[in-house]
Short mmCIF file of C-alpha atoms in Angstrom, two decimals:
data_model
loop_
_atom_site.label_atom_id
_atom_site.label_comp_id
_atom_site.label_asym_id
_atom_site.label_seq_id
_atom_site.Cartn_x
_atom_site.Cartn_y
_atom_site.Cartn_z
CA MET A 591 98.88 100.16 89.97
CA ASN A 592 97.77 100.18 92.78
CA PHE A 593 95.48 97.13 94.86
CA HIS A 594 92.07 98.88 93.35
CA GLN A 595 93.28 98.46 90.73
CA LYS A 596 95.07 95.32 90.42
CA LEU A 597 92.05 93.75 91.78
CA GLN A 598 89.66 95.59 88.90
CA LYS A 599 92.25 94.65 85.77
CA ASN A 600 92.32 90.76 87.35
CA PHE A 601 88.60 90.71 87.60
CA GLN A 602 88.21 92.39 83.87
CA SER A 603 90.26 89.26 82.60
CA LYS A 604 89.22 86.91 84.06
CA SER A 605 86.09 87.27 85.95
CA THR A 606 86.36 85.18 88.80
CA LEU A 607 87.25 86.79 92.41
CA LEU A 608 88.82 83.80 93.81
CA CYS A 609 92.24 83.97 95.93
CA VAL A 610 93.55 80.86 96.95
CA GLY A 611 94.28 80.59 101.04
CA LEU A 612 97.55 78.90 101.48
CA ASP A 613 96.80 77.98 105.06
CA PRO A 614 99.59 74.64 104.60
CA GLU A 615 98.71 72.53 108.23
CA LEU A 616 102.26 69.78 108.67
CA GLU A 617 99.23 67.56 109.70
CA LYS A 618 97.16 67.68 106.25
CA LEU A 619 99.93 67.65 103.88
CA PRO A 620 99.95 64.62 101.84
CA SER A 621 101.03 60.94 102.39
CA PHE A 622 103.82 61.03 100.96
CA LEU A 623 105.61 64.07 101.65
CA GLU A 624 107.97 64.13 104.78
CA LYS A 625 106.16 65.98 107.12
CA LYS A 626 109.23 68.93 107.79
CA PRO A 627 108.83 72.15 107.41
CA GLU A 628 111.33 72.24 104.16
CA SER A 629 108.20 69.51 102.46
CA ILE A 630 105.73 72.65 103.10
CA ILE A 631 107.67 74.88 99.83
CA ILE A 632 107.06 71.69 97.84
CA PHE A 633 103.57 71.67 98.62
CA CYS A 634 103.20 75.00 98.21
CA LYS A 635 104.43 76.12 94.91
CA GLU A 636 102.43 72.70 93.47
CA ILE A 637 99.07 73.96 94.77
CA ILE A 638 100.37 77.98 93.20
CA ASP A 639 101.41 76.68 89.85
CA SER A 640 97.82 74.20 89.90
CA THR A 641 95.53 77.23 90.93
CA ALA A 642 97.65 79.97 89.53
CA GLU A 643 95.47 80.27 85.93
CA PHE A 644 91.82 79.98 88.08
CA CYS A 645 92.46 82.34 90.64
CA ILE A 646 93.75 86.50 90.96
CA GLY A 647 95.25 85.92 94.04
CA PHE A 648 97.01 84.04 96.75
CA LYS A 649 96.67 84.82 100.52
CA PRO A 650 99.12 82.51 102.68
CA ASN A 651 99.22 82.96 106.05
CA ILE A 652 102.12 83.03 107.87
CA ALA A 653 100.71 81.55 111.01
CA PHE A 654 101.48 78.18 109.80
CA PHE A 655 104.96 79.22 108.56
CA GLU A 656 105.48 80.66 111.57
CA ARG A 657 104.71 77.61 113.41
CA PHE A 658 108.38 76.90 112.58
CA GLY A 659 110.24 79.84 113.42
CA SER A 660 112.97 81.17 111.24
CA ILE A 661 113.13 77.93 109.28
CA GLY A 662 109.42 78.26 108.35
CA LEU A 663 109.75 81.68 107.90
CA LYS A 664 112.70 81.09 104.91
CA GLN A 665 109.52 78.72 103.50
CA TRP A 666 107.59 81.82 103.46
CA GLU A 667 109.84 84.09 101.72
CA LEU A 668 110.37 81.03 99.25
CA VAL A 669 106.69 80.62 98.97
CA ILE A 670 106.08 84.74 98.14
CA GLU A 671 108.73 84.80 96.23
CA HIS A 672 107.71 82.15 93.64
CA ILE A 673 104.38 83.95 93.52
CA LYS A 674 105.80 87.42 92.62
CA LYS A 675 108.25 86.05 89.69
CA ASN A 676 105.85 83.65 88.13
CA TYR A 677 102.56 85.38 88.66
CA PRO A 678 103.20 89.27 89.21
CA ASP A 679 100.09 89.65 88.30
CA HIS A 680 99.05 87.87 91.18
CA ILE A 681 97.32 89.62 94.10
CA ILE A 682 99.17 88.72 97.41
CA VAL A 683 97.43 89.12 100.63
CA ALA A 684 99.97 88.14 103.20
CA ASP A 685 97.30 87.19 105.90
CA ALA A 686 99.15 88.06 108.92
CA LYS A 687 96.37 90.27 111.30
CA ARG A 688 99.23 92.04 113.35
CA GLY A 689 98.98 94.93 115.04
CA ASP A 690 100.52 96.86 117.48
CA LEU A 691 101.67 100.32 118.71
CA ALA A 692 103.03 102.98 116.29
CA ASN A 693 106.35 102.56 116.22
CA THR A 694 106.09 98.69 116.62
CA SER A 695 103.46 98.78 113.56
CA LYS A 696 106.24 100.05 111.21
CA GLU A 697 108.28 97.06 112.31
CA TYR A 698 106.14 94.72 110.02
CA ALA A 699 105.22 97.12 107.92
CA HIS A 700 108.92 97.19 106.48
CA TYR A 701 108.66 93.98 106.67
CA PHE A 702 105.36 92.57 104.76
CA PHE A 703 105.66 95.77 102.01
CA LYS A 704 109.37 97.83 101.75
CA SER A 705 111.24 94.51 101.93
CA LEU A 706 108.87 91.08 101.31
CA GLU A 707 106.18 93.72 98.53
CA VAL A 708 102.87 92.17 99.40
CA ASP A 709 99.67 93.80 97.76
CA SER A 710 98.03 93.88 100.85
CA LEU A 711 98.11 92.03 104.67
CA THR A 712 95.31 91.61 107.08
CA VAL A 713 95.81 94.39 110.23
CA SER A 714 93.30 94.10 113.66
CA PRO A 715 92.00 96.79 114.19
CA TYR A 716 91.56 96.64 118.09
CA MET A 717 93.80 99.04 119.05
CA GLY A 718 93.01 101.80 116.88
CA LYS A 719 94.17 104.85 113.94
CA ASP A 720 97.52 105.41 114.97
CA SER A 721 98.40 102.23 114.88
CA LEU A 722 97.26 101.90 111.65
CA ILE A 723 98.94 104.59 109.77
CA PRO A 724 102.49 103.46 109.65
CA TYR A 725 101.24 100.23 106.93
CA LEU A 726 98.76 102.35 105.41
CA GLU A 727 102.06 105.60 105.16
CA THR A 728 104.09 103.22 103.06
CA GLY A 729 101.48 103.10 100.79
CA LYS A 730 100.02 100.01 100.67
CA GLN A 731 96.79 98.01 100.99
CA ILE A 732 95.06 96.24 104.10
CA PHE A 733 92.59 94.27 105.09
CA LEU A 734 91.43 94.96 108.93
CA LEU A 735 89.03 92.46 110.40
CA CYS A 736 85.49 94.05 110.52
CA LEU A 737 83.35 90.79 111.41
CA THR A 738 85.86 87.34 110.86
CA SER A 739 83.63 83.78 110.12
CA ASN A 740 84.49 82.26 113.36
CA PRO A 741 81.72 81.72 115.41
CA SER A 742 82.74 83.73 119.10
CA SER A 743 83.18 86.87 116.30
CA SER A 744 79.77 88.08 117.92
CA ASP A 745 81.72 87.91 121.83
CA PHE A 746 83.08 91.59 120.90
CA GLN A 747 82.78 92.57 117.29
CA ARG A 748 78.79 92.79 117.63
CA ILE A 749 78.29 94.72 120.63
CA ILE A 750 76.39 98.62 120.30
CA SER A 751 77.26 101.24 120.86
CA SER A 752 75.49 102.96 123.35
CA SER A 753 75.99 106.54 122.18
CA ASP A 754 75.69 105.43 118.35
CA SER A 755 73.69 101.55 118.52
CA LYS A 756 76.13 101.05 115.39
CA THR A 757 78.10 97.96 116.10
CA LEU A 758 81.77 97.42 116.81
CA TYR A 759 82.47 95.46 113.54
CA GLU A 760 80.24 98.52 111.37
CA LEU A 761 82.75 101.31 113.66
CA VAL A 762 85.40 99.41 112.40
CA ALA A 763 84.08 100.26 108.53
CA THR A 764 83.04 103.50 109.55
CA LEU A 765 87.12 103.88 110.39
CA SER A 766 88.04 102.21 107.26
CA LEU A 767 86.54 104.53 105.21
CA ASN A 768 87.56 107.76 106.36
CA LEU A 769 90.93 106.10 106.32
CA HIS A 770 90.19 105.24 102.85
CA SER A 771 89.59 108.47 101.71
CA GLU A 772 92.82 109.85 103.61
CA PHE A 773 95.25 107.50 101.92
CA LYS A 774 93.63 106.90 98.51
CA ASP A 775 92.32 103.44 97.86
CA GLN A 776 94.47 101.72 100.51
CA VAL A 777 91.95 99.96 103.24
CA GLY A 778 89.49 97.22 102.84
CA LEU A 779 87.66 94.78 104.81
CA VAL A 780 87.71 91.39 106.17
CA VAL A 781 84.09 90.22 107.02
CA GLY A 782 83.47 85.71 106.90
CA ALA A 783 81.05 84.92 104.56
CA THR A 784 79.65 83.36 107.23
CA HIS A 785 77.91 86.28 107.66
CA PRO A 786 75.76 87.02 104.57
CA LYS A 787 73.07 89.35 105.02
CA GLU A 788 75.88 91.30 107.43
CA LEU A 789 78.17 91.12 104.11
CA GLY A 790 74.74 92.75 102.26
CA SER A 791 74.67 95.44 104.18
CA LEU A 792 78.43 96.22 104.68
CA ARG A 793 78.20 95.99 101.05
CA LYS A 794 75.22 98.48 100.45
CA GLU A 795 76.99 100.84 102.40
CA PHE A 796 80.91 101.15 102.08
CA PRO A 797 80.71 99.75 97.80
CA GLU A 798 84.51 101.81 98.16
CA LEU A 799 86.26 99.36 100.22
CA PRO A 800 86.98 95.92 98.83
CA PHE A 801 86.21 93.25 101.31
CA LEU A 802 87.90 89.59 101.72
CA ILE A 803 85.63 86.96 102.37
CA PRO A 804 87.52 83.79 103.47
CA GLY A 805 84.81 81.92 105.18
CA TYR A 806 83.18 79.99 102.02
CA GLY A 807 83.45 76.50 101.63
CA ALA A 808 84.73 74.43 104.13
CA GLN A 809 83.51 77.12 107.44
CA GLY A 810 79.72 76.70 105.40
CA GLY A 811 79.38 79.60 102.98
CA ASN A 812 77.10 79.29 100.39
CA LEU A 813 78.66 80.91 96.90
CA GLN A 814 75.81 82.28 95.69
CA GLU A 815 74.87 84.16 98.47
CA THR A 816 78.38 85.56 99.04
CA LEU A 817 78.74 87.04 95.58
CA ILE A 818 75.40 88.96 95.20
CA ASN A 819 75.95 89.62 98.57
CA SER A 820 79.61 90.93 97.93
CA GLY A 821 79.37 91.84 94.55
CA THR A 822 82.75 92.53 92.80
CA ASN A 823 84.94 94.24 94.43
CA SER A 824 85.60 91.11 96.74
CA LEU A 825 88.30 89.14 96.61
CA ILE A 826 86.31 85.33 97.76
CA ASN A 827 89.17 83.29 100.09
CA SER A 828 88.84 79.60 99.59
CA SER A 829 91.68 77.64 100.99
CA ARG A 830 90.72 74.37 102.57
CA SER A 831 88.70 73.07 99.82
CA ILE A 832 91.01 73.24 97.75
CA LEU A 833 94.71 72.92 99.63
CA TYR A 834 93.22 69.49 100.69
CA ALA A 835 91.01 68.55 97.96
CA SER A 836 92.93 65.24 98.18
CA SER A 837 95.81 63.71 100.88
CA GLU A 838 97.74 61.19 98.04
CA LYS A 839 100.15 62.33 94.67
CA ASP A 840 97.93 63.68 92.74
CA PHE A 841 96.93 66.41 95.40
CA ALA A 842 97.84 69.26 92.93
CA ILE A 843 95.77 67.95 89.98
CA GLN A 844 92.23 67.80 92.52
CA ALA A 845 93.63 71.06 94.03
CA ARG A 846 93.09 72.24 90.08
CA SER A 847 90.13 70.99 89.63
CA GLN A 848 88.28 71.89 92.60
CA ALA A 849 89.58 75.46 91.68
CA LYS A 850 88.99 75.77 88.42
CA THR A 851 85.26 74.32 89.14
CA ILE A 852 84.69 77.06 91.97
CA SER A 853 86.26 79.79 89.78
CA GLU A 854 83.79 78.59 86.77
CA GLU A 855 81.10 78.94 88.90
CA MET A 856 82.32 82.11 90.15
CA LYS A 857 82.25 82.88 86.91
CA ALA A 858 78.31 81.64 85.72
CA ILE A 859 76.67 83.02 89.01
CA LEU A 860 78.30 86.41 87.98
CA GLN A 861 77.79 86.23 84.83
CA LYS A 862 73.67 85.75 85.58
CA LEU A 863 73.92 88.34 88.40
CA SER A 864 75.00 90.92 85.98
CA MET B 1276 106.11 76.25 138.68
CA ASN B 1277 102.81 78.21 136.45
CA PHE B 1278 103.69 81.52 135.28
CA HIS B 1279 101.22 83.23 138.63
CA GLN B 1280 104.02 80.91 140.51
CA LYS B 1281 107.05 82.42 138.85
CA LEU B 1282 105.85 85.97 139.14
CA GLN B 1283 105.15 85.14 142.46
CA LYS B 1284 108.14 83.83 143.80
CA ASN B 1285 110.32 86.22 141.47
CA PHE B 1286 108.25 89.29 143.53
CA GLN B 1287 109.02 87.87 146.83
CA SER B 1288 113.25 87.44 146.13
CA LYS B 1289 113.21 90.67 144.76
CA SER B 1290 110.19 93.20 145.42
CA THR B 1291 110.78 94.78 141.96
CA LEU B 1292 107.88 94.07 139.14
CA LEU B 1293 109.94 95.66 137.02
CA CYS B 1294 110.14 94.17 133.49
CA VAL B 1295 112.43 94.89 130.80
CA GLY B 1296 110.95 95.18 127.36
CA LEU B 1297 113.60 94.06 124.36
CA ASP B 1298 111.71 96.46 121.33
CA PRO B 1299 115.77 96.67 119.40
CA GLU B 1300 115.12 99.53 116.89
CA LEU B 1301 117.89 99.10 113.95
CA GLU B 1302 118.05 102.79 114.20
CA LYS B 1303 118.15 103.20 117.45
CA LEU B 1304 121.50 100.75 117.91
CA PRO B 1305 124.29 102.71 119.64
CA SER B 1306 126.71 104.17 116.72
CA PHE B 1307 129.19 101.81 116.90
CA LEU B 1308 126.73 99.11 116.48
CA GLU B 1309 126.98 98.59 112.18
CA LYS B 1310 122.94 98.32 111.68
CA LYS B 1311 122.79 95.39 110.68
CA PRO B 1312 120.16 92.27 111.86
CA GLU B 1313 123.13 90.38 113.56
CA SER B 1314 123.80 93.18 115.84
CA ILE B 1315 120.52 93.37 117.61
CA ILE B 1316 121.95 89.87 119.06
CA ILE B 1317 124.60 91.05 120.51
CA PHE B 1318 122.67 94.88 121.39
CA CYS B 1319 119.96 92.80 123.37
CA LYS B 1320 122.73 90.12 124.78
CA GLU B 1321 124.09 93.02 126.09
CA ILE B 1322 120.95 94.46 127.15
CA ILE B 1323 119.48 91.12 129.39
CA ASP B 1324 123.09 90.44 130.28
CA SER B 1325 123.35 94.05 132.05
CA THR B 1326 119.92 94.20 132.98
CA ALA B 1327 118.54 91.32 134.29
CA GLU B 1328 119.85 91.50 138.13
CA PHE B 1329 116.65 94.70 138.42
CA CYS B 1330 114.22 93.45 136.68
CA ILE B 1331 111.88 89.99 136.98
CA GLY B 1332 111.06 88.73 133.54
CA PHE B 1333 112.08 90.33 129.68
CA LYS B 1334 109.57 91.17 127.31
CA PRO B 1335 111.38 91.03 123.88
CA ASN B 1336 108.81 91.86 120.78
CA ILE B 1337 108.98 89.84 117.35
CA ALA B 1338 107.97 92.99 115.57
CA PHE B 1339 111.58 94.22 115.75
CA PHE B 1340 112.87 90.65 114.59
CA GLU B 1341 110.60 89.88 112.04
CA ARG B 1342 111.04 93.26 110.36
CA PHE B 1343 114.77 90.80 109.11
CA GLY B 1344 112.29 87.77 107.91
CA SER B 1345 114.00 85.29 108.94
CA ILE B 1346 117.05 86.41 109.45
CA GLY B 1347 115.62 88.13 111.70
CA LEU B 1348 113.75 85.72 113.72
CA LYS B 1349 116.59 83.41 113.84
CA GLN B 1350 117.97 86.14 116.19
CA TRP B 1351 114.88 86.86 117.55
CA GLU B 1352 115.43 82.86 118.89
CA LEU B 1353 118.93 83.32 119.86
CA VAL B 1354 117.49 86.18 122.83
CA ILE B 1355 114.64 83.69 123.74
CA GLU B 1356 117.62 81.08 123.85
CA HIS B 1357 119.83 83.45 126.37
CA ILE B 1358 117.15 84.12 128.73
CA LYS B 1359 116.51 80.62 129.01
CA LYS B 1360 119.39 79.49 129.71
CA ASN B 1361 121.10 82.24 131.11
CA TYR B 1362 118.23 83.84 133.71
CA PRO B 1363 115.59 80.72 133.94
CA ASP B 1364 113.81 82.15 136.62
CA HIS B 1365 113.04 85.25 134.96
CA ILE B 1366 110.04 85.51 133.40
CA ILE B 1367 109.15 85.80 129.58
CA VAL B 1368 106.65 87.14 128.08
CA ALA B 1369 106.43 86.90 123.95
CA ASP B 1370 104.99 90.44 122.96
CA ALA B 1371 103.68 89.17 119.52
CA LYS B 1372 99.92 90.05 119.34
CA ARG B 1373 98.84 87.58 117.87
CA GLY B 1374 95.20 86.97 117.30
CA ASP B 1375 92.96 84.16 114.48
CA LEU B 1376 91.10 81.33 113.65
CA ALA B 1377 91.90 78.48 115.63
CA ASN B 1378 93.18 76.20 113.75
CA THR B 1379 95.50 79.00 112.72
CA SER B 1380 95.95 80.29 116.04
CA LYS B 1381 96.97 76.73 117.53
CA GLU B 1382 100.42 77.20 115.18
CA TYR B 1383 101.25 79.90 117.07
CA ALA B 1384 100.63 78.52 119.87
CA HIS B 1385 102.55 75.53 118.76
CA TYR B 1386 105.80 78.39 118.03
CA PHE B 1387 105.51 80.46 121.27
CA PHE B 1388 104.51 77.34 123.99
CA LYS B 1389 105.76 74.38 122.11
CA SER B 1390 108.96 75.43 120.79
CA LEU B 1391 110.20 78.77 122.22
CA GLU B 1392 108.42 77.97 125.31
CA VAL B 1393 107.92 81.17 126.47
CA ASP B 1394 106.47 81.84 129.31
CA SER B 1395 103.53 83.59 128.16
CA LEU B 1396 102.58 85.55 125.46
CA THR B 1397 100.43 88.75 124.14
CA VAL B 1398 97.34 88.09 122.40
CA SER B 1399 94.40 90.33 120.34
CA PRO B 1400 90.90 89.65 122.05
CA TYR B 1401 89.37 90.97 118.34
CA MET B 1402 87.97 88.32 117.15
CA GLY B 1403 86.75 86.71 120.57
CA LYS B 1404 86.74 83.80 122.54
CA ASP B 1405 87.60 80.79 120.08
CA SER B 1406 90.19 82.85 119.01
CA LEU B 1407 92.16 81.95 122.04
CA ILE B 1408 91.72 78.72 123.41
CA PRO B 1409 94.50 77.08 121.77
CA TYR B 1410 96.82 78.99 123.33
CA LEU B 1411 94.82 78.59 126.67
CA GLU B 1412 94.81 74.28 125.74
CA THR B 1413 99.37 74.50 125.98
CA GLY B 1414 98.86 75.11 129.42
CA LYS B 1415 100.11 78.56 129.41
CA GLN B 1416 99.73 82.05 130.07
CA ILE B 1417 98.68 84.83 127.89
CA PHE B 1418 98.30 88.68 128.46
CA LEU B 1419 95.15 89.58 126.50
CA LEU B 1420 95.23 93.40 125.21
CA CYS B 1421 92.31 95.42 126.77
CA LEU B 1422 93.19 98.82 127.38
CA THR B 1423 96.28 99.94 125.71
CA SER B 1424 98.96 102.34 126.14
CA ASN B 1425 98.53 105.10 122.62
CA PRO B 1426 96.04 107.58 122.35
CA SER B 1427 93.98 105.23 120.03
CA SER B 1428 93.05 103.05 121.80
CA SER B 1429 90.33 105.34 123.22
CA ASP B 1430 88.93 104.92 119.18
CA PHE B 1431 87.06 101.70 119.93
CA GLN B 1432 88.26 100.61 123.50
CA ARG B 1433 85.85 102.22 125.00
CA ILE B 1434 83.24 101.32 123.22
CA ILE B 1435 80.21 101.30 125.41
CA SER B 1436 77.99 98.37 124.64
CA SER B 1437 74.48 99.17 124.89
CA SER B 1438 73.28 96.20 126.09
CA ASP B 1439 75.70 96.37 129.87
CA SER B 1440 76.90 99.69 129.92
CA LYS B 1441 80.53 98.49 129.81
CA THR B 1442 83.20 99.52 127.63
CA LEU B 1443 84.77 97.48 125.38
CA TYR B 1444 88.02 96.62 127.60
CA GLU B 1445 85.93 95.95 130.84
CA LEU B 1446 84.14 93.23 128.30
CA VAL B 1447 87.56 91.52 127.04
CA ALA B 1448 88.51 91.83 131.11
CA THR B 1449 84.92 89.83 131.80
CA LEU B 1450 86.29 87.56 129.49
CA SER B 1451 88.94 87.01 130.66
CA LEU B 1452 88.17 86.85 134.02
CA ASN B 1453 85.72 84.08 133.00
CA LEU B 1454 88.74 81.90 131.21
CA HIS B 1455 90.99 82.64 133.94
CA SER B 1456 88.87 80.37 136.07
CA GLU B 1457 88.67 77.96 133.35
CA PHE B 1458 92.27 77.34 132.71
CA LYS B 1459 93.43 77.92 136.23
CA ASP B 1460 95.54 81.18 136.14
CA GLN B 1461 96.17 81.31 132.40
CA VAL B 1462 95.44 84.52 132.20
CA GLY B 1463 96.00 87.91 131.97
CA LEU B 1464 95.77 91.70 130.68
CA VAL B 1465 97.63 94.01 129.11
CA VAL B 1466 96.74 97.66 130.46
CA GLY B 1467 98.70 100.56 129.45
CA ALA B 1468 99.98 102.61 132.22
CA THR B 1469 98.58 105.96 130.56
CA HIS B 1470 95.36 105.65 131.98
CA PRO B 1471 95.92 105.72 136.16
CA LYS B 1472 92.62 105.66 136.42
CA GLU B 1473 91.33 102.81 134.59
CA LEU B 1474 94.41 100.90 135.58
CA GLY B 1475 93.66 101.41 139.07
CA SER B 1476 89.50 100.46 138.69
CA LEU B 1477 90.72 97.15 136.88
CA ARG B 1478 92.81 96.80 139.34
CA LYS B 1479 89.50 96.41 142.32
CA GLU B 1480 87.97 95.08 140.30
CA PHE B 1481 89.39 92.21 138.97
CA PRO B 1482 92.39 91.94 141.06
CA GLU B 1483 92.99 87.45 140.12
CA LEU B 1484 94.38 88.48 137.08
CA PRO B 1485 97.94 89.59 136.47
CA PHE B 1486 98.26 92.67 134.34
CA LEU B 1487 100.86 93.38 131.71
CA ILE B 1488 102.36 96.93 132.00
CA PRO B 1489 103.49 99.21 129.46
CA GLY B 1490 103.45 102.45 129.14
CA TYR B 1491 105.22 103.64 132.39
CA GLY B 1492 108.33 105.59 131.13
CA ALA B 1493 108.94 107.29 127.63
CA GLN B 1494 105.11 106.54 127.02
CA GLY B 1495 104.75 109.39 129.75
CA GLY B 1496 103.39 106.95 133.03
CA ASN B 1497 104.20 107.85 136.57
CA LEU B 1498 105.20 104.98 138.70
CA GLN B 1499 104.28 105.41 141.77
CA GLU B 1500 100.46 106.39 140.10
CA THR B 1501 100.99 103.14 138.40
CA LEU B 1502 102.32 100.94 141.49
CA ILE B 1503 99.22 102.29 143.91
CA ASN B 1504 97.04 101.67 140.53
CA SER B 1505 98.41 97.89 139.67
CA GLY B 1506 99.03 96.24 142.74
CA THR B 1507 102.13 93.18 143.14
CA ASN B 1508 100.09 91.01 140.54
CA SER B 1509 102.39 92.60 137.66
CA LEU B 1510 105.00 93.09 135.77
CA ILE B 1511 105.66 96.96 134.78
CA ASN B 1512 107.82 96.87 131.78
CA SER B 1513 110.12 99.41 130.88
CA SER B 1514 111.48 99.67 127.39
CA ARG B 1515 112.92 102.47 125.66
CA SER B 1516 114.11 104.46 128.80
CA ILE B 1517 116.32 101.89 129.19
CA LEU B 1518 117.69 99.74 126.10
CA TYR B 1519 118.47 103.87 124.63
CA ALA B 1520 119.89 105.44 127.79
CA SER B 1521 122.88 105.48 126.24
CA SER B 1522 123.66 105.67 122.29
CA GLU B 1523 127.45 105.25 123.17
CA LYS B 1524 129.93 102.26 124.47
CA ASP B 1525 128.35 102.66 127.44
CA PHE B 1526 124.81 102.11 126.71
CA ALA B 1527 124.98 98.30 128.48
CA ILE B 1528 126.28 99.94 131.70
CA GLN B 1529 123.68 103.17 131.80
CA ALA B 1530 120.97 100.64 130.75
CA ARG B 1531 122.19 98.97 133.82
CA SER B 1532 121.82 102.13 135.73
CA GLN B 1533 118.45 103.13 134.14
CA ALA B 1534 117.07 99.61 135.27
CA LYS B 1535 118.94 99.99 139.38
CA THR B 1536 116.91 103.51 139.50
CA ILE B 1537 114.00 102.37 138.42
CA SER B 1538 114.20 98.59 140.35
CA GLU B 1539 115.18 100.40 143.57
CA GLU B 1540 112.17 103.26 143.20
CA MET B 1541 110.05 100.53 142.44
CA LYS B 1542 110.75 98.90 145.72
CA ALA B 1543 110.51 101.76 147.70
CA ILE B 1544 107.13 103.10 146.88
CA LEU B 1545 106.26 99.69 146.87
CA GLN B 1546 107.83 99.34 150.64
CA LYS B 1547 106.00 102.90 151.58
CA LEU B 1548 103.28 101.56 149.47
CA SER B 1549 103.03 98.20 151.79
#
């Protein structure tokens, strides 16, 4: 089953698009957990187990593990393994935003897709098409950074090209569509919920491309507006509002409750919209 | 001593700008070494020890280590440790091309600058200024991807902005100069030797910014032309032509010989130019 089919199947069975982002910041872990890398796996497993019922995917961000080097990367691998073993139907998006020369991207592609066997990887488009091909040659799916959720996304992503009056992020979307045709449903876009108007325009122009949408919740995006604009060929990510719903011993219960609330709200909005 | 001072001091004492790129591809390692991650550290240590005399820095690329996950990252950490312990005056550029939201970049910055204590890190500019600040707040130096050496660099980096007729890579250079002023000599640019004309123009416009220049050697850049265009506020990287000078037991001797040849050629050209 490819990414596209897995996303569709998940949505059909659960009627939600919620993806839980795993960004375990050591400083924000529940106060009773020791401030050491090994606490990350305890925290993540609890979050995963308590929210899996209400989400269709997980998006662990490798930076929060790589912070602790090889020891942290071991925790990262245990997190991926835990999801694959216990929730094989859930989508795993490795959030790593990698991007390098083709011969180097091949090494990253090997790790994420052949060793870890995640479903998808976030990739930076700055170096252009030849830097992206090695990921696609594995048969797996990538989400290209398109219009990111942070305020400085406008520094470069909104530059308007003088030759065709398109913004950089629109040109990234156009390349993505070409690659999506060439490599059968293997390319999607990262579009921040903090840009509702642009999200809607991109969805109209690129209905085929799955969107990974961060920026809902802690970063300020509104859920109903996001869903109206994103459509159902999307994963809506929420990290901080679920992970840090409580900093006490009830953190997993509160995370579950928060994931349930978001998921049910999504279901209700999507039913109203359909 | 900051990056700028370290580069100057090295150049004054050695009259070369050679940086040896450490891209250990398992498939290309000398045939007598076992094809396993632990061979990487054996290979890299030999390369480092045999070339240190003729170069002023090392640029290990983390992708070739991350390919093997946590086990590979342990090798990576041993490589960095080996350089720091035995060649403390050499510059270490961690080639990782990271880039993420500010709260996430902070985690990468912690690892590379606070834990590993490398001198510099390559970073992708796609997400804009706020994604770069956490690296600079550590007091360390970053090289921003500007005009990369690969053919597809033209896909996005050469887009001309309709508002000021500048290319994307020139706008990245302009932001870098602003950050360089704001954060006292902490920002440089990655510019491929495969674009000699643009390298020369960027050097004229941005004399203050150190350049990290890949693409000389295996990727086709010409040394004399590169040096004329780059000036001495630069690190000229060579990876494959040194690392894989021989695939037999004499690989370190041949790497040393190749590094010596390049270094002496640089010295001769720079003397002629000065």
